[in-house]
XYZ file of C-alpha atoms in Angstrom:
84
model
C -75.696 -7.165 -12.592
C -76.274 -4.228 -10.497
C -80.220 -4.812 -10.189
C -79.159 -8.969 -9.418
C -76.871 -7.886 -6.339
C -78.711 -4.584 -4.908
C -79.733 -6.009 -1.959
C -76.015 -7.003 -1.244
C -74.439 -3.919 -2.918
C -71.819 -1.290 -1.032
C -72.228 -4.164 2.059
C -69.834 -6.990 0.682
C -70.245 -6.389 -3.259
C -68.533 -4.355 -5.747
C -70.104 -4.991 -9.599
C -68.662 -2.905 -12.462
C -70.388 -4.124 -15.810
C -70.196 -8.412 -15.360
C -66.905 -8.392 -12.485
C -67.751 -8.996 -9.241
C -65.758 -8.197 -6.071
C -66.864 -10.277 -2.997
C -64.912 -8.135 0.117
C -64.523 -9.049 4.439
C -62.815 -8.617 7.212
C -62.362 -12.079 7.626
C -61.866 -15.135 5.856
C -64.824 -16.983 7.690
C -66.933 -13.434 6.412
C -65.738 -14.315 2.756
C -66.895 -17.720 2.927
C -70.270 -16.458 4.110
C -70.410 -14.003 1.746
C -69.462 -15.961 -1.574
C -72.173 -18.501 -0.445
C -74.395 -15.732 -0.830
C -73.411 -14.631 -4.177
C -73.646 -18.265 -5.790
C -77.131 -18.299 -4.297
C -77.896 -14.882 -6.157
C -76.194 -16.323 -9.238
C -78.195 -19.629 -8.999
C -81.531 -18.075 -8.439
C -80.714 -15.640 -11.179
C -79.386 -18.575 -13.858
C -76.301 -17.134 -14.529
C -73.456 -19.291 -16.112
C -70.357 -19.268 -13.799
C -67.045 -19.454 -15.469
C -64.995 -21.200 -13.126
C -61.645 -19.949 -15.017
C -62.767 -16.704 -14.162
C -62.886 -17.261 -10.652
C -60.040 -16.033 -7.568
C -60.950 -16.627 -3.938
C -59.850 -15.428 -1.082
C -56.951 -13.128 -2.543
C -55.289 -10.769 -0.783
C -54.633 -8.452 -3.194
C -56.640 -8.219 -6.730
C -56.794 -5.622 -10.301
C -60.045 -4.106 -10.564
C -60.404 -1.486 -12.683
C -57.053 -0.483 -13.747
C -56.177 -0.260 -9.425
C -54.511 -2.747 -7.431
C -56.614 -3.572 -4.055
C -54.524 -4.857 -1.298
C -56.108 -4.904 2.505
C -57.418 -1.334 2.803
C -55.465 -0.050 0.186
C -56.331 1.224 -2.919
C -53.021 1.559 -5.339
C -52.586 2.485 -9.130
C -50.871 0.256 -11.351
C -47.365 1.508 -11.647
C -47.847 1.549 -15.692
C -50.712 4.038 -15.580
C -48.360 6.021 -12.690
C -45.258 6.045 -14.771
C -48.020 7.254 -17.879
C -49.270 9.837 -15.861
C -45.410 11.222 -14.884
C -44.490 11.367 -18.510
């Protein structure tokens, strides 16, 4: 997945393995944006599992963090795991 979204990595794309983070500023960015991903899906033939999918979310899990706005949190689980 990396070598499908280089061009648009680190600019408004996060891949780890086959998850994909679309990120803005704005919600008319977003919309931009995930047009441009489906296009590099499309042109690349890759199935899209629609009960995968969130849009537009505030706040989302990726990799074991939560990501709300600018802010990068752990899950309290691994915290409390950590503490003990």
């Amino acid at each position: 997945m990396n070598k499908v979204f280089h061009p648009l990595l680190d600019k408004f794309v996060v891949v780890c393995i086959n998850d994909i983070v679309v990120y803005s500023n704005s919600l008319e960015k977003h919309l931009e944006y995930l047009q441009r991903v489906f296009k590099f899906l499309e042109n690349k033939l890759y199935v899209k599992k629609k009960k995968k999918y969130s849009f537009v979310q505030e706040k989302v899990e990726f990799l074991s963090h939560k990501i709300r706005g600018r802010q990068l949190l752990m899950r309290e689980d691994k915290v409390r795991a950590i503490q003990e």
